[in-house]
Short mmCIF file of C-alpha atoms in Angstrom, two decimals:
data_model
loop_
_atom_site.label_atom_id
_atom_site.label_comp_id
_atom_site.label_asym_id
_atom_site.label_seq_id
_atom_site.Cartn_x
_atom_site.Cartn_y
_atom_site.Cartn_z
CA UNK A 8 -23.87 -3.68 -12.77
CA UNK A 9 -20.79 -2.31 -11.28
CA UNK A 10 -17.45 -4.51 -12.07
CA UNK A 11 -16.12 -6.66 -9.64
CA UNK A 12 -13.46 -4.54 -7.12
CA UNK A 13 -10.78 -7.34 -5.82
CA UNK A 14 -10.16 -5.16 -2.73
CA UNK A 15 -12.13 -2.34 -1.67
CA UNK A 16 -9.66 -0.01 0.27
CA UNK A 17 -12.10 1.89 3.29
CA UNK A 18 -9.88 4.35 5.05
CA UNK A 19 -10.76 3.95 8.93
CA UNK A 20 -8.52 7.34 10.29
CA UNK A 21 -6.90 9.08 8.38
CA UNK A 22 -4.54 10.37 11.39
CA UNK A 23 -1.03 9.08 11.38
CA UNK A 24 1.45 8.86 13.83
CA UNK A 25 4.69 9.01 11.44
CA UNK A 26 5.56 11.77 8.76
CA UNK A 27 6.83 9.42 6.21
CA UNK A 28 8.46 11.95 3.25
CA UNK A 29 7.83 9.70 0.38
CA UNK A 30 3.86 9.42 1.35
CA UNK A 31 1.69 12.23 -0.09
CA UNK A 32 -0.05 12.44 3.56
CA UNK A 33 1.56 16.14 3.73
CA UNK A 34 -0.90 17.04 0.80
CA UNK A 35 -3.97 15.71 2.21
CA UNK A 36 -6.55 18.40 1.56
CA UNK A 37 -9.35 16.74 4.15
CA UNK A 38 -9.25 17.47 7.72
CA UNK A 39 -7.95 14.81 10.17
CA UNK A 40 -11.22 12.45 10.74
CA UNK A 41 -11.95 9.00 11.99
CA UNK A 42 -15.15 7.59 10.00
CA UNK A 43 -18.41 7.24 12.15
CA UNK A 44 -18.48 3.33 13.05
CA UNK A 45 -21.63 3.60 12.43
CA UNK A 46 -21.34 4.27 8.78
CA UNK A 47 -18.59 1.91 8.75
CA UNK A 48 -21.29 -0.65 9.68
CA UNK A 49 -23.69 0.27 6.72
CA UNK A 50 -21.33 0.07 4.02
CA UNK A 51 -20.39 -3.17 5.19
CA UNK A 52 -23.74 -4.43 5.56
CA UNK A 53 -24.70 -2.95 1.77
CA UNK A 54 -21.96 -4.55 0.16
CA UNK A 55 -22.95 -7.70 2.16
CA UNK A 56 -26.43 -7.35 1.36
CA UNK A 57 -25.94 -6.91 -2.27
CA UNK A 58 -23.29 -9.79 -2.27
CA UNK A 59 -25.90 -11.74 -1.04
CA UNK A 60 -28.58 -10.88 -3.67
CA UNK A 61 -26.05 -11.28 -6.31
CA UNK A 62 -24.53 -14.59 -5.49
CA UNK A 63 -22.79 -14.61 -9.51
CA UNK A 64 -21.73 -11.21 -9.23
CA UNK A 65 -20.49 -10.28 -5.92
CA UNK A 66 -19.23 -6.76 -5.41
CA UNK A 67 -16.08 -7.70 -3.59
CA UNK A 68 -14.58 -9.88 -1.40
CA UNK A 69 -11.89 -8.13 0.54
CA UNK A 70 -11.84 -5.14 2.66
CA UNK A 71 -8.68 -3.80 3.26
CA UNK A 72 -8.12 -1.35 5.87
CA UNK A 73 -5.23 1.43 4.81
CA UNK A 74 -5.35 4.60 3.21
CA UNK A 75 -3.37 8.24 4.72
CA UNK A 76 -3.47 7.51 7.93
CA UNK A 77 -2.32 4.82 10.40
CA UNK A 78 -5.77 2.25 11.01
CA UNK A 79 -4.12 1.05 14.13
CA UNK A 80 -5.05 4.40 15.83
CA UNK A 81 -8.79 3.97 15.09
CA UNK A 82 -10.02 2.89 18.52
CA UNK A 83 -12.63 0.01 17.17
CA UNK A 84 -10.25 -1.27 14.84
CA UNK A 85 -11.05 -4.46 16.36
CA UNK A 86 -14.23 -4.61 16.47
CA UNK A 87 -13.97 -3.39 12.62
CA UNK A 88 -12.60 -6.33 11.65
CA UNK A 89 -15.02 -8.53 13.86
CA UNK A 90 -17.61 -6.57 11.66
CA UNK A 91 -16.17 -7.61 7.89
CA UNK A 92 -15.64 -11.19 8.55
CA UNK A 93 -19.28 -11.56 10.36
CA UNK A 94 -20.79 -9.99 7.04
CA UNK A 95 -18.80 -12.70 5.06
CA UNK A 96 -15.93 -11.18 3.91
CA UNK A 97 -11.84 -10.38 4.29
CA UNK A 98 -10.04 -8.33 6.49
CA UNK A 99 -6.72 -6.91 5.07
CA UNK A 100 -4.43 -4.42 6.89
CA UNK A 101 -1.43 -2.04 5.81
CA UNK A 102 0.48 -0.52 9.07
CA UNK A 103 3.55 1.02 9.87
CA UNK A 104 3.55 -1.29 12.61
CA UNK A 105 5.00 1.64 14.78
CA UNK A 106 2.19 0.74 17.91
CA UNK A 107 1.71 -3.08 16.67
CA UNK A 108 3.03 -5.22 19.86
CA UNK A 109 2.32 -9.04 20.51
CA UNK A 110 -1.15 -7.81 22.55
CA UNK A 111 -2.48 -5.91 19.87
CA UNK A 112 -1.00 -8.60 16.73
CA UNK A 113 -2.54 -11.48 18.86
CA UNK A 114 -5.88 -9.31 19.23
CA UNK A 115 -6.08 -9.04 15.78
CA UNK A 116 -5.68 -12.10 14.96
CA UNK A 117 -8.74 -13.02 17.28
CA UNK A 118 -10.95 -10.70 15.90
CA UNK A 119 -10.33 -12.45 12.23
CA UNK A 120 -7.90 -10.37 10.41
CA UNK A 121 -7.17 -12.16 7.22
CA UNK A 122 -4.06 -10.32 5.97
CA UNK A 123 -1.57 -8.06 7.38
CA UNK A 124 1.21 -6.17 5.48
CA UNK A 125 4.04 -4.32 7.23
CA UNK A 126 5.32 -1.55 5.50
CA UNK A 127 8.57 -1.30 7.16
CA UNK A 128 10.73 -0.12 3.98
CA UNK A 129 13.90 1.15 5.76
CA UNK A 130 17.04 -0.92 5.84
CA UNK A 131 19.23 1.53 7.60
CA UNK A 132 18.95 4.11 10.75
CA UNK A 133 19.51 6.60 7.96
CA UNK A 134 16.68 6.11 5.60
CA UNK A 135 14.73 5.49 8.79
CA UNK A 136 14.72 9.29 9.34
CA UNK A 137 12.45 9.89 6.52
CA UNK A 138 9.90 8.51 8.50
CA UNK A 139 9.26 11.40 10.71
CA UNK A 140 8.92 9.66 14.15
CA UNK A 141 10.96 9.88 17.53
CA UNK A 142 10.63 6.02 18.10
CA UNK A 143 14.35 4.86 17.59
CA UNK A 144 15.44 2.32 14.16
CA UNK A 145 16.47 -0.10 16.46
CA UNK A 146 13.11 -0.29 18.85
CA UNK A 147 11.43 -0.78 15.68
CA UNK A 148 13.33 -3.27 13.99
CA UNK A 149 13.31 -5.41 17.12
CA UNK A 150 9.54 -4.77 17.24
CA UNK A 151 9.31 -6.02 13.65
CA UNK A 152 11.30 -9.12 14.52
CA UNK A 153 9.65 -9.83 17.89
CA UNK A 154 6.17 -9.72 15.84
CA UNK A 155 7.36 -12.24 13.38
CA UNK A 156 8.58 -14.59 16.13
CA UNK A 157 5.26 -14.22 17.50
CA UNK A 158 3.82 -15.42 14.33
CA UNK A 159 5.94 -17.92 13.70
CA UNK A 160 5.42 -19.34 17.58
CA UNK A 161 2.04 -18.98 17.42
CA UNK A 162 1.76 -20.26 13.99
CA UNK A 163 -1.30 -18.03 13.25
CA UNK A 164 -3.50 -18.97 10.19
CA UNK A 165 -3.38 -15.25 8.88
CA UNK A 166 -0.54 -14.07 5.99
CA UNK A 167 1.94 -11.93 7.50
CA UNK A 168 3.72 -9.53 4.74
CA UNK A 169 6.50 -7.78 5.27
CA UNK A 170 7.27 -4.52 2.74
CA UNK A 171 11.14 -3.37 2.17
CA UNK A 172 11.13 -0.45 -0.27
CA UNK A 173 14.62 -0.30 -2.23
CA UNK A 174 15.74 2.40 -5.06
CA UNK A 175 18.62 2.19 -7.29
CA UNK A 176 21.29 5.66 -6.85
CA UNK A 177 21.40 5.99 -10.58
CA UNK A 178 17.88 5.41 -11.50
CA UNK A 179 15.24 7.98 -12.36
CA UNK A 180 13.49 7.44 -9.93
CA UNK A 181 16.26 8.29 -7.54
CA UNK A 182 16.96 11.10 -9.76
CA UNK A 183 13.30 12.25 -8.73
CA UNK A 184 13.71 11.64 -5.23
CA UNK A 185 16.89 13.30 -4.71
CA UNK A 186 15.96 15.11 -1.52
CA UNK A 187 16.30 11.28 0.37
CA UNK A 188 19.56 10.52 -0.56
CA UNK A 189 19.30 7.57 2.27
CA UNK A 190 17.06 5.74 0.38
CA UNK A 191 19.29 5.09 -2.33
CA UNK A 192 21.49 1.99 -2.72
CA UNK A 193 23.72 0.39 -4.93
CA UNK A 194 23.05 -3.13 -6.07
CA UNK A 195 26.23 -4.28 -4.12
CA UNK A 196 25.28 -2.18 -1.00
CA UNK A 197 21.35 -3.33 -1.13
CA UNK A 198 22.94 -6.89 -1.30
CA UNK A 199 24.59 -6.39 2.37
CA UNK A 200 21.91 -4.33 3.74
CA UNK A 201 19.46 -7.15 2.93
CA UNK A 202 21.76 -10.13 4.09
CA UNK A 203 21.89 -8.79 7.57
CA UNK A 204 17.91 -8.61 7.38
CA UNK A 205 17.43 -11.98 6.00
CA UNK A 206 19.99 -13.39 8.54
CA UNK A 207 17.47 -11.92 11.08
CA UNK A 208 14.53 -13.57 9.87
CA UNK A 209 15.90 -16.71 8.86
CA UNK A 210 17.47 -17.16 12.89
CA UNK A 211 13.83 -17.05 13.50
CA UNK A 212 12.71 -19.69 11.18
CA UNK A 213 15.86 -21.93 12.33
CA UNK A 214 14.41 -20.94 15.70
CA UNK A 215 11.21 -22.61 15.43
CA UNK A 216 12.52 -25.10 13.33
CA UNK A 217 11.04 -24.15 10.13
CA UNK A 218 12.03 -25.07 6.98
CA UNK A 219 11.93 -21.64 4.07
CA UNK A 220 10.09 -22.18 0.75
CA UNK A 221 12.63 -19.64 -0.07
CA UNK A 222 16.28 -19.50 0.53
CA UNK A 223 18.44 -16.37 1.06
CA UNK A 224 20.74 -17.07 -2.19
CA UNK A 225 17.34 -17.31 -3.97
CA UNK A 226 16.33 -13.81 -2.66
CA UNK A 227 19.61 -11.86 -3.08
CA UNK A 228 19.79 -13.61 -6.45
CA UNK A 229 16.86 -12.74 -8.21
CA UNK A 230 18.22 -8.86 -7.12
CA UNK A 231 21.80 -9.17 -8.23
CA UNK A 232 19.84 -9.90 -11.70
CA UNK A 233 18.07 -6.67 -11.56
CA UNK A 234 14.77 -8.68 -11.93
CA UNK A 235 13.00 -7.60 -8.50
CA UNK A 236 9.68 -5.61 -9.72
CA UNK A 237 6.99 -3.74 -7.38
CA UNK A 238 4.91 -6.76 -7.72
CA UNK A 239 7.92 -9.17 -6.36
CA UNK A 240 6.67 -11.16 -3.70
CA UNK A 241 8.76 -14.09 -1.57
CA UNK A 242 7.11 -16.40 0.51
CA UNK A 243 9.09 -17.55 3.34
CA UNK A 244 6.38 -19.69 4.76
CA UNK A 245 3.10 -20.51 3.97
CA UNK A 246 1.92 -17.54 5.85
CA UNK A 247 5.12 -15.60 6.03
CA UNK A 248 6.47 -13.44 3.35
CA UNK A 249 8.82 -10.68 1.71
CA UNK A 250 7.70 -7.71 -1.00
CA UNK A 251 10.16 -5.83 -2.12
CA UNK A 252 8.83 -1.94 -3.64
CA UNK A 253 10.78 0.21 -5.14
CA UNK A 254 10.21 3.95 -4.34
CA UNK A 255 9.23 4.85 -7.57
CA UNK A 256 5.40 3.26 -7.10
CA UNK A 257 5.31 5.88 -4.22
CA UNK A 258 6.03 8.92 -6.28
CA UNK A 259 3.11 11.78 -6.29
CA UNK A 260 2.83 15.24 -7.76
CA UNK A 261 5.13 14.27 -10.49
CA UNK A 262 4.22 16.74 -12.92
CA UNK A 263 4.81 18.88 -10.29
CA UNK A 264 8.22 17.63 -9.19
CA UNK A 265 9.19 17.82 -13.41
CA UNK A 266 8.54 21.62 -13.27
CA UNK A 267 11.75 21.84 -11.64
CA UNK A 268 15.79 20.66 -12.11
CA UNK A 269 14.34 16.90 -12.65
CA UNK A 270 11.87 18.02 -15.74
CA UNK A 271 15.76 18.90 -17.27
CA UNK A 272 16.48 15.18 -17.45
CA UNK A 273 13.47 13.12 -16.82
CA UNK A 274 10.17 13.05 -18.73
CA UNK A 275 6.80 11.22 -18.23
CA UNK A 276 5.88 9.31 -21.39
CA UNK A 277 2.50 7.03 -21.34
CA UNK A 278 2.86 3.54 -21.40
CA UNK A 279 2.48 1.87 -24.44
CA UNK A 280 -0.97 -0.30 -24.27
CA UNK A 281 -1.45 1.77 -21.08
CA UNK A 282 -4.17 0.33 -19.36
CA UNK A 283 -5.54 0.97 -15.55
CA UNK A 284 -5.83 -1.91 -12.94
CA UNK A 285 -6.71 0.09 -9.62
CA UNK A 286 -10.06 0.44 -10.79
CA UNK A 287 -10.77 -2.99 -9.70
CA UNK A 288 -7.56 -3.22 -7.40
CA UNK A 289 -8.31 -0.83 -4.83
CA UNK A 290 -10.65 1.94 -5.06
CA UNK A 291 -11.33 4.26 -1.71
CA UNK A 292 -13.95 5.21 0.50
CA UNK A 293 -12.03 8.04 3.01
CA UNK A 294 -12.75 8.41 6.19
CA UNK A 295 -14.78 11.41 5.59
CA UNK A 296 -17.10 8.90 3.17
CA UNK A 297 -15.54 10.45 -0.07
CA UNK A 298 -15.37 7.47 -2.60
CA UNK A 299 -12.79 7.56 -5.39
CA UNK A 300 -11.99 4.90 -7.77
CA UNK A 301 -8.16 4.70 -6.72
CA UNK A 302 -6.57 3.88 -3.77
CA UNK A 303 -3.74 6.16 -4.96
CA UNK A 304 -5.39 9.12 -5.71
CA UNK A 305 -4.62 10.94 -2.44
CA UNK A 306 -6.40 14.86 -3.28
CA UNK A 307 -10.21 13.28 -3.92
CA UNK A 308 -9.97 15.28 -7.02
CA UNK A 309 -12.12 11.90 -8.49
CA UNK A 310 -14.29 12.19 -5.78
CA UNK A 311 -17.55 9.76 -7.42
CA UNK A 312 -19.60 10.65 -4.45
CA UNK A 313 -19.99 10.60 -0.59
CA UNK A 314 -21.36 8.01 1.28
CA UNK A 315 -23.28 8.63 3.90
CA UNK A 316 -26.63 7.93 5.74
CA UNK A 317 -28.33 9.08 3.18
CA UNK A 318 -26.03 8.31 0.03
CA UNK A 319 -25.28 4.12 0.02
CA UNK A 320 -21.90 3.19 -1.07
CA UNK A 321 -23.94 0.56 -4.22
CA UNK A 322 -26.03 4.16 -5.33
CA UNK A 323 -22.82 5.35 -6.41
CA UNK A 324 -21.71 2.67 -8.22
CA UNK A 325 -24.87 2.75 -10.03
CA UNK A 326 -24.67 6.29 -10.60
CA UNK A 327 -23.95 8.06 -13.88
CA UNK A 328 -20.77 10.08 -12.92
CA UNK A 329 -19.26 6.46 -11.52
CA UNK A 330 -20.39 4.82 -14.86
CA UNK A 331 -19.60 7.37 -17.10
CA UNK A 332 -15.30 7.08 -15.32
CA UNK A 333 -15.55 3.23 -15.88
CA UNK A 334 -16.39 3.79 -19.84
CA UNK A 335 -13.70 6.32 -20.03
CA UNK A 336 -10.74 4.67 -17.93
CA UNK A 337 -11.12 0.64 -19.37
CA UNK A 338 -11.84 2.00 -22.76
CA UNK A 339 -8.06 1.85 -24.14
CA UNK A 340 -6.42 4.65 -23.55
CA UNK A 341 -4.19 6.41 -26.55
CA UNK A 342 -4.56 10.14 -25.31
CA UNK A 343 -3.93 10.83 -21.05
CA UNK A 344 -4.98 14.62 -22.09
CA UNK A 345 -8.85 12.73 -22.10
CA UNK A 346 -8.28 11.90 -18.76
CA UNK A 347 -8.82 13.38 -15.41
CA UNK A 348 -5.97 15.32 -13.96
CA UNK A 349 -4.75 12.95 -11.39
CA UNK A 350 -5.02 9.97 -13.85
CA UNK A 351 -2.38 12.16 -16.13
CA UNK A 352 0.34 11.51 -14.41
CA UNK A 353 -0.62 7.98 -12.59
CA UNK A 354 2.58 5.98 -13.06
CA UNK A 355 0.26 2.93 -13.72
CA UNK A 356 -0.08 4.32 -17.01
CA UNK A 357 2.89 6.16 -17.45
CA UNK A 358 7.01 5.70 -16.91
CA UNK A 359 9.92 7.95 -16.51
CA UNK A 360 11.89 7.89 -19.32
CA UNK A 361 15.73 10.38 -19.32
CA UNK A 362 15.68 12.70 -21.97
CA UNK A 363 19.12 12.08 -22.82
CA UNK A 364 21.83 10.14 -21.34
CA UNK A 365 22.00 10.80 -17.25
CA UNK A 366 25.33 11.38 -17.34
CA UNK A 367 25.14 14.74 -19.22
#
């Protein structure tokens, strides 16, 4: 029986309308594709089906729709959703939020949608050039506030998450990324840049007159501490909140990148008691039908299968390649060079560690 996946990631389009540099989009190996609704429609109803016949041991629960591309451009994304929830399950959503406007949010929320994470990440016009889109910082930041008054007026029953990704100038990981200077602030600076956004957001809650579960000393505190993790959630509102990622969970290639003048300074050393969670976190079916068991695995170099008419999604869980990857990656793990390639250098199992001290 195939373990229990907390959110299955299914990959809609994977055509984007930005050119974000920190995504590994630009390596995408597959040609631009939207997936056949119809196929959409039978992995939902197999996964339904065998939910059903396995009331103790469902498969999953939650469908979220992300992946390389932007979902928002797959023309039944709608009726997508519709789909999932009548087949008894969740509808998540990651998006740019570069086309979301109150119309399509409030259509959304019609058809069901569950979940919805904004991955907005830029706090200044400057990062906001990484992004690779003509649509000014300031049109989209107003967009981003006018769809959070929307939520807040409407008081919608879905979660509305909003993503801010932050890095630290003399971290490693800034080290790495050293081509987006932009994205790099100093405690005291990230402080500022995040006040202004809070003040934002919190004139909306006054607004409506709601009350935070969070305040903004609470927020900027817990990051003058240096305690803010990738997993660092804030909940606003019931339905409302903050995560704060820092651009190291976004790195790819990084063997590649340590080839060059980083590899002088910065090494990748396993984890100690390295163990993998995107197995049941968010494996992938691509647009093209490939399924791999991580959601950040962006070549398909663990390509279990393809679904298809033919091929059901369950038949490869069940098959002996799919089995044989579960043995190997939740046995523990005291030797990556056992591992598939892209599992090597998965910074769920490892961390950048300097070689010596960054200052020489």
């Amino acid at each position: 029986m195939p373990p229990y996946i907390e959110r299955l990631v299914i990959e809609l389009t994977n055509r984007c309308n930005m050119k974000c540099l920190f995504c590994p989009h630009h390596v995408l190996k597959t040609r631009r594709k939207d997936m056949d609704f119809e196929l959409f429609k039978k992995i939902i109803k197999d996964i339904s089906d065998y939910n059903s016949a396995n009331s103790e041991n469902r498969l999953t629960d939650i469908i979220i729709f992300t992946g390389m591309g932007e979902q928002l451009l797959y023309s039944k994304f709608n009726d997508a959703v519709k789909y999932v929830v009548s087949n008894g399950l969740k509808a998540h959503l990651t998006t740019n939020g570069l086309i979301l406007n109150d119309e399509k949010y409030s259509g959304m929320v019609t058809s069901g949608i569950d979940y919805v994470n904004i991955s907005f990440h830029n706090l200044t016009k400057d990062s906001f050039k990484y992004r690779g889109t003509k649509v000014s910082y300031q049109k989209y930041y107003n967009n981003l506030l006018s769809l959070i008054d929307l939520h807040l007026h409407k008081q919608f029953s879905n979660h509305l998450e909003i993503s801010v990704m932050y890095s630290l100038p003399d971290s490693k990981e800034a080290f790495l990324w050293d081509q987006l200077p932009s994205m790099h602030f100093s405690s005291y600076q990230y402080i500022l840049l995040l006040l202004d956004f809070l003040r934002d957001i919190f004139n909306l809650l006054d607004k409506r007159n709601i009350i935070p579960e969070t305040g903004i000393g609470d927020l900027l505190g817990v990051y003058e501490n240096g305690t803010i993790k990738n997993s660092t959630v804030f909940n606003l509102t019931k339905n409302l909140s903050l995560h704060f990622t820092p651009l190291q969970h976004q790195v790819f290639n990084t063997r590649e990148k340590l080839k060059g003048e980083a590899g002088k300074k910065i090494e990748l050393v396993k984890k100690h008691n390295a163990h993998c969670y995107y197995l049941r976190g968010c494996p992938m079916i691509f647009s093209n039908g490939d399924f791999i068991p991580c959601g950040s695995e962006s070549t398909g170099e663990l390509t279990m299968g393809t679904v298809s008419f033919e091929t059901s999604f369950i038949s490869i869980l069940n098959s002996e390649k799919y089995r044989q990857f579960v043995k190997l990656i939740t046995a523990p793990i005291d030797d990556l060079n056992k591992l598939p390639f892209p599992c090597r250098e998965c910074m769920v199992l490892n961390e950048l560690k300097w070689k010596s001290s960054p200052l020489c």
